[in-house]
Amino acid sequence: MTMSARTETTTWWNTVDFREAPPGWRVVSLWQGKRVVHHVAGWLIQDRYELDAEADKVVDTPDEMGRERRVIPGICAEGYGWAVVAIDENLEGGGEENWVVLAPGEAEPTAEAQEAEAKRRADAAAKKAQA
């Protein structure tokens, strides 16, 4: 969230298009110390909006180039009625648990790489807590 003199806002990504992913695309996450692999259902094309956190209405206007746009992997999320959602949407850590996106045929990270990533994350969290 962003604080301004006028209002508190939150970022919202609106899906404007969807493109099916070829078989084999995956997202590897580290969730509560365990590896979780999600198959990518497709690519979500999303436009960025700033919303008034209290009134839940759009408070920004696009410039002459239009809104900021992103393309992000979408997975089918069990907790959301198996709807396709962006990998950082409605997740407890805001997507921080996501580790790597793998292309078809690309090998998953080794156990050693996972241990190193878990250590890196723990060190970063400890450093952040000290700040």
JSON list of C-alpha atoms in Angstrom, two decimals:
[
{"chain": "A", "resi": 1, "resn": "MET", "atom": "CA", "xyz": [0.00, 0.00, 0.00]},
{"chain": "A", "resi": 2, "resn": "THR", "atom": "CA", "xyz": [1.05, 3.56, -0.62]},
{"chain": "A", "resi": 3, "resn": "MET", "atom": "CA", "xyz": [0.40, 6.46, 1.71]},
{"chain": "A", "resi": 4, "resn": "SER", "atom": "CA", "xyz": [-0.26, 9.87, 0.19]},
{"chain": "A", "resi": 5, "resn": "ALA", "atom": "CA", "xyz": [-1.52, 13.18, 1.52]},
{"chain": "A", "resi": 6, "resn": "ARG", "atom": "CA", "xyz": [-4.91, 12.48, -0.01]},
{"chain": "A", "resi": 7, "resn": "THR", "atom": "CA", "xyz": [-5.65, 8.80, 0.38]},
{"chain": "A", "resi": 8, "resn": "GLU", "atom": "CA", "xyz": [-4.30, 5.33, 1.05]},
{"chain": "A", "resi": 9, "resn": "THR", "atom": "CA", "xyz": [-4.22, 3.23, -2.09]},
{"chain": "A", "resi": 10, "resn": "THR", "atom": "CA", "xyz": [-3.67, -0.39, -3.02]},
{"chain": "A", "resi": 11, "resn": "THR", "atom": "CA", "xyz": [-2.57, -1.88, -6.33]},
{"chain": "A", "resi": 12, "resn": "TRP", "atom": "CA", "xyz": [-5.01, -4.04, -8.25]},
{"chain": "A", "resi": 13, "resn": "TRP", "atom": "CA", "xyz": [-4.21, -5.99, -11.42]},
{"chain": "A", "resi": 14, "resn": "ASN", "atom": "CA", "xyz": [-7.15, -6.45, -13.79]},
{"chain": "A", "resi": 15, "resn": "THR", "atom": "CA", "xyz": [-6.96, -9.39, -16.21]},
{"chain": "A", "resi": 16, "resn": "VAL", "atom": "CA", "xyz": [-7.70, -8.18, -19.74]},
{"chain": "A", "resi": 17, "resn": "ASP", "atom": "CA", "xyz": [-6.65, -11.30, -21.68]},
{"chain": "A", "resi": 18, "resn": "PHE", "atom": "CA", "xyz": [-5.62, -14.93, -21.20]},
{"chain": "A", "resi": 19, "resn": "ARG", "atom": "CA", "xyz": [-3.40, -17.12, -23.36]},
{"chain": "A", "resi": 20, "resn": "GLU", "atom": "CA", "xyz": [-3.23, -20.86, -22.74]},
{"chain": "A", "resi": 21, "resn": "ALA", "atom": "CA", "xyz": [0.24, -22.12, -21.82]},
{"chain": "A", "resi": 22, "resn": "PRO", "atom": "CA", "xyz": [1.69, -25.07, -23.71]},
{"chain": "A", "resi": 23, "resn": "PRO", "atom": "CA", "xyz": [1.95, -28.22, -21.57]},
{"chain": "A", "resi": 24, "resn": "GLY", "atom": "CA", "xyz": [5.00, -28.42, -19.34]},
{"chain": "A", "resi": 25, "resn": "TRP", "atom": "CA", "xyz": [5.21, -24.89, -17.90]},
{"chain": "A", "resi": 26, "resn": "ARG", "atom": "CA", "xyz": [5.42, -25.00, -14.08]},
{"chain": "A", "resi": 27, "resn": "VAL", "atom": "CA", "xyz": [5.85, -22.73, -11.08]},
{"chain": "A", "resi": 28, "resn": "VAL", "atom": "CA", "xyz": [7.93, -24.06, -8.21]},
{"chain": "A", "resi": 29, "resn": "SER", "atom": "CA", "xyz": [7.14, -22.58, -4.80]},
{"chain": "A", "resi": 30, "resn": "LEU", "atom": "CA", "xyz": [8.55, -23.06, -1.34]},
{"chain": "A", "resi": 31, "resn": "TRP", "atom": "CA", "xyz": [5.52, -23.16, 0.93]},
{"chain": "A", "resi": 32, "resn": "GLN", "atom": "CA", "xyz": [6.15, -23.59, 4.66]},
{"chain": "A", "resi": 33, "resn": "GLY", "atom": "CA", "xyz": [9.46, -25.30, 3.94]},
{"chain": "A", "resi": 34, "resn": "LYS", "atom": "CA", "xyz": [8.05, -27.73, 1.37]},
{"chain": "A", "resi": 35, "resn": "ARG", "atom": "CA", "xyz": [8.37, -27.68, -2.41]},
{"chain": "A", "resi": 36, "resn": "VAL", "atom": "CA", "xyz": [5.08, -27.23, -4.26]},
{"chain": "A", "resi": 37, "resn": "VAL", "atom": "CA", "xyz": [4.84, -27.46, -8.05]},
{"chain": "A", "resi": 38, "resn": "HIS", "atom": "CA", "xyz": [1.90, -25.87, -9.87]},
{"chain": "A", "resi": 39, "resn": "HIS", "atom": "CA", "xyz": [1.26, -26.40, -13.56]},
{"chain": "A", "resi": 40, "resn": "VAL", "atom": "CA", "xyz": [0.80, -23.11, -15.42]},
{"chain": "A", "resi": 41, "resn": "ALA", "atom": "CA", "xyz": [-2.65, -22.99, -16.99]},
{"chain": "A", "resi": 42, "resn": "GLY", "atom": "CA", "xyz": [-1.83, -19.92, -19.03]},
{"chain": "A", "resi": 43, "resn": "TRP", "atom": "CA", "xyz": [-0.50, -16.39, -19.21]},
{"chain": "A", "resi": 44, "resn": "LEU", "atom": "CA", "xyz": [-2.60, -13.60, -17.76]},
{"chain": "A", "resi": 45, "resn": "ILE", "atom": "CA", "xyz": [-2.30, -10.19, -19.39]},
{"chain": "A", "resi": 46, "resn": "GLN", "atom": "CA", "xyz": [-3.14, -7.63, -16.71]},
{"chain": "A", "resi": 47, "resn": "ASP", "atom": "CA", "xyz": [-3.48, -3.84, -16.42]},
{"chain": "A", "resi": 48, "resn": "ARG", "atom": "CA", "xyz": [-2.49, -2.05, -13.21]},
{"chain": "A", "resi": 49, "resn": "TYR", "atom": "CA", "xyz": [-4.90, 0.15, -11.26]},
{"chain": "A", "resi": 50, "resn": "GLU", "atom": "CA", "xyz": [-4.55, 2.10, -8.02]},
{"chain": "A", "resi": 51, "resn": "LEU", "atom": "CA", "xyz": [-7.62, 1.80, -5.81]},
{"chain": "A", "resi": 52, "resn": "ASP", "atom": "CA", "xyz": [-8.70, 3.93, -2.87]},
{"chain": "A", "resi": 53, "resn": "ALA", "atom": "CA", "xyz": [-8.30, 1.42, -0.03]},
{"chain": "A", "resi": 54, "resn": "GLU", "atom": "CA", "xyz": [-11.43, 2.63, 1.76]},
{"chain": "A", "resi": 55, "resn": "ALA", "atom": "CA", "xyz": [-13.80, 3.56, -1.06]},
{"chain": "A", "resi": 56, "resn": "ASP", "atom": "CA", "xyz": [-12.68, 0.68, -3.33]},
{"chain": "A", "resi": 57, "resn": "LYS", "atom": "CA", "xyz": [-12.69, 2.90, -6.42]},
{"chain": "A", "resi": 58, "resn": "VAL", "atom": "CA", "xyz": [-10.04, 3.67, -9.04]},
{"chain": "A", "resi": 59, "resn": "VAL", "atom": "CA", "xyz": [-8.05, 6.79, -8.14]},
{"chain": "A", "resi": 60, "resn": "ASP", "atom": "CA", "xyz": [-5.45, 6.90, -10.90]},
{"chain": "A", "resi": 61, "resn": "THR", "atom": "CA", "xyz": [-5.70, 7.71, -14.58]},
{"chain": "A", "resi": 62, "resn": "PRO", "atom": "CA", "xyz": [-3.59, 6.21, -17.35]},
{"chain": "A", "resi": 63, "resn": "ASP", "atom": "CA", "xyz": [-1.07, 8.41, -19.12]},
{"chain": "A", "resi": 64, "resn": "GLU", "atom": "CA", "xyz": [-0.83, 8.79, -22.90]},
{"chain": "A", "resi": 65, "resn": "MET", "atom": "CA", "xyz": [0.87, 5.36, -23.13]},
{"chain": "A", "resi": 66, "resn": "GLY", "atom": "CA", "xyz": [-2.00, 3.66, -21.27]},
{"chain": "A", "resi": 67, "resn": "ARG", "atom": "CA", "xyz": [-1.87, 1.62, -18.10]},
{"chain": "A", "resi": 68, "resn": "GLU", "atom": "CA", "xyz": [1.12, -0.36, -16.89]},
{"chain": "A", "resi": 69, "resn": "ARG", "atom": "CA", "xyz": [0.72, -3.92, -18.18]},
{"chain": "A", "resi": 70, "resn": "ARG", "atom": "CA", "xyz": [2.23, -7.23, -17.15]},
{"chain": "A", "resi": 71, "resn": "VAL", "atom": "CA", "xyz": [2.16, -10.83, -18.31]},
{"chain": "A", "resi": 72, "resn": "ILE", "atom": "CA", "xyz": [2.22, -13.28, -15.42]},
{"chain": "A", "resi": 73, "resn": "PRO", "atom": "CA", "xyz": [1.76, -17.04, -15.12]},
{"chain": "A", "resi": 74, "resn": "GLY", "atom": "CA", "xyz": [-1.69, -18.15, -14.03]},
{"chain": "A", "resi": 75, "resn": "ILE", "atom": "CA", "xyz": [-2.35, -21.31, -12.04]},
{"chain": "A", "resi": 76, "resn": "CYS", "atom": "CA", "xyz": [-5.56, -23.11, -11.12]},
{"chain": "A", "resi": 77, "resn": "ALA", "atom": "CA", "xyz": [-6.03, -22.45, -7.42]},
{"chain": "A", "resi": 78, "resn": "GLU", "atom": "CA", "xyz": [-7.99, -25.00, -5.41]},
{"chain": "A", "resi": 79, "resn": "GLY", "atom": "CA", "xyz": [-8.94, -22.47, -2.74]},
{"chain": "A", "resi": 80, "resn": "TYR", "atom": "CA", "xyz": [-10.49, -20.20, -5.37]},
{"chain": "A", "resi": 81, "resn": "GLY", "atom": "CA", "xyz": [-12.85, -22.66, -7.02]},
{"chain": "A", "resi": 82, "resn": "TRP", "atom": "CA", "xyz": [-10.10, -23.83, -9.37]},
{"chain": "A", "resi": 83, "resn": "ALA", "atom": "CA", "xyz": [-10.19, -20.46, -11.11]},
{"chain": "A", "resi": 84, "resn": "VAL", "atom": "CA", "xyz": [-7.03, -19.39, -12.91]},
{"chain": "A", "resi": 85, "resn": "VAL", "atom": "CA", "xyz": [-5.30, -16.74, -10.79]},
{"chain": "A", "resi": 86, "resn": "ALA", "atom": "CA", "xyz": [-1.99, -14.91, -11.07]},
{"chain": "A", "resi": 87, "resn": "ILE", "atom": "CA", "xyz": [0.80, -16.61, -9.12]},
{"chain": "A", "resi": 88, "resn": "ASP", "atom": "CA", "xyz": [1.01, -13.62, -6.76]},
{"chain": "A", "resi": 89, "resn": "GLU", "atom": "CA", "xyz": [-2.73, -13.05, -6.33]},
{"chain": "A", "resi": 90, "resn": "ASN", "atom": "CA", "xyz": [-4.50, -13.63, -3.03]},
{"chain": "A", "resi": 91, "resn": "LEU", "atom": "CA", "xyz": [-1.51, -15.43, -1.58]},
{"chain": "A", "resi": 92, "resn": "GLU", "atom": "CA", "xyz": [-0.51, -15.02, 2.04]},
{"chain": "A", "resi": 93, "resn": "GLY", "atom": "CA", "xyz": [3.00, -13.87, 1.18]},
{"chain": "A", "resi": 94, "resn": "GLY", "atom": "CA", "xyz": [1.94, -11.88, -1.87]},
{"chain": "A", "resi": 95, "resn": "GLY", "atom": "CA", "xyz": [3.76, -14.33, -4.09]},
{"chain": "A", "resi": 96, "resn": "GLU", "atom": "CA", "xyz": [6.97, -14.34, -2.06]},
{"chain": "A", "resi": 97, "resn": "GLU", "atom": "CA", "xyz": [6.75, -18.13, -1.78]},
{"chain": "A", "resi": 98, "resn": "ASN", "atom": "CA", "xyz": [7.18, -18.49, -5.56]},
{"chain": "A", "resi": 99, "resn": "TRP", "atom": "CA", "xyz": [10.69, -19.55, -6.43]},
{"chain": "A", "resi": 100, "resn": "VAL", "atom": "CA", "xyz": [11.09, -20.24, -10.14]},
{"chain": "A", "resi": 101, "resn": "VAL", "atom": "CA", "xyz": [9.07, -20.60, -13.35]},
{"chain": "A", "resi": 102, "resn": "LEU", "atom": "CA", "xyz": [10.16, -23.58, -15.43]},
{"chain": "A", "resi": 103, "resn": "ALA", "atom": "CA", "xyz": [9.76, -24.03, -19.17]},
{"chain": "A", "resi": 104, "resn": "PRO", "atom": "CA", "xyz": [8.71, -27.35, -20.72]},
{"chain": "A", "resi": 105, "resn": "GLY", "atom": "CA", "xyz": [11.54, -29.87, -20.39]},
{"chain": "A", "resi": 106, "resn": "GLU", "atom": "CA", "xyz": [13.46, -27.76, -17.87]},
{"chain": "A", "resi": 107, "resn": "ALA", "atom": "CA", "xyz": [14.59, -29.78, -14.85]},
{"chain": "A", "resi": 108, "resn": "GLU", "atom": "CA", "xyz": [13.35, -28.87, -11.39]},
{"chain": "A", "resi": 109, "resn": "PRO", "atom": "CA", "xyz": [15.94, -27.41, -9.00]},
{"chain": "A", "resi": 110, "resn": "THR", "atom": "CA", "xyz": [17.98, -29.92, -7.01]},
{"chain": "A", "resi": 111, "resn": "ALA", "atom": "CA", "xyz": [17.52, -30.57, -3.30]},
{"chain": "A", "resi": 112, "resn": "GLU", "atom": "CA", "xyz": [20.79, -28.72, -2.72]},
{"chain": "A", "resi": 113, "resn": "ALA", "atom": "CA", "xyz": [19.50, -25.68, -4.62]},
{"chain": "A", "resi": 114, "resn": "GLN", "atom": "CA", "xyz": [16.30, -25.80, -2.56]},
{"chain": "A", "resi": 115, "resn": "GLU", "atom": "CA", "xyz": [18.30, -25.86, 0.69]},
{"chain": "A", "resi": 116, "resn": "ALA", "atom": "CA", "xyz": [20.37, -22.90, -0.52]},
{"chain": "A", "resi": 117, "resn": "GLU", "atom": "CA", "xyz": [17.22, -20.97, -1.47]},
{"chain": "A", "resi": 118, "resn": "ALA", "atom": "CA", "xyz": [15.59, -21.72, 1.89]},
{"chain": "A", "resi": 119, "resn": "LYS", "atom": "CA", "xyz": [18.73, -20.45, 3.66]},
{"chain": "A", "resi": 120, "resn": "ARG", "atom": "CA", "xyz": [18.84, -17.32, 1.49]},
{"chain": "A", "resi": 121, "resn": "ARG", "atom": "CA", "xyz": [15.21, -16.59, 2.36]},
{"chain": "A", "resi": 122, "resn": "ALA", "atom": "CA", "xyz": [15.76, -17.18, 6.07]},
{"chain": "A", "resi": 123, "resn": "ASP", "atom": "CA", "xyz": [18.81, -14.87, 6.04]},
{"chain": "A", "resi": 124, "resn": "ALA", "atom": "CA", "xyz": [16.85, -12.17, 4.20]},
{"chain": "A", "resi": 125, "resn": "ALA", "atom": "CA", "xyz": [13.94, -12.45, 6.66]},
{"chain": "A", "resi": 126, "resn": "ALA", "atom": "CA", "xyz": [16.33, -12.19, 9.64]},
{"chain": "A", "resi": 127, "resn": "LYS", "atom": "CA", "xyz": [18.01, -9.13, 8.10]},
{"chain": "A", "resi": 128, "resn": "LYS", "atom": "CA", "xyz": [14.62, -7.53, 7.43]},
{"chain": "A", "resi": 129, "resn": "ALA", "atom": "CA", "xyz": [13.52, -8.20, 11.02]},
{"chain": "A", "resi": 130, "resn": "GLN", "atom": "CA", "xyz": [16.61, -6.40, 12.33]},
{"chain": "A", "resi": 131, "resn": "ALA", "atom": "CA", "xyz": [15.98, -3.31, 10.21]}
]
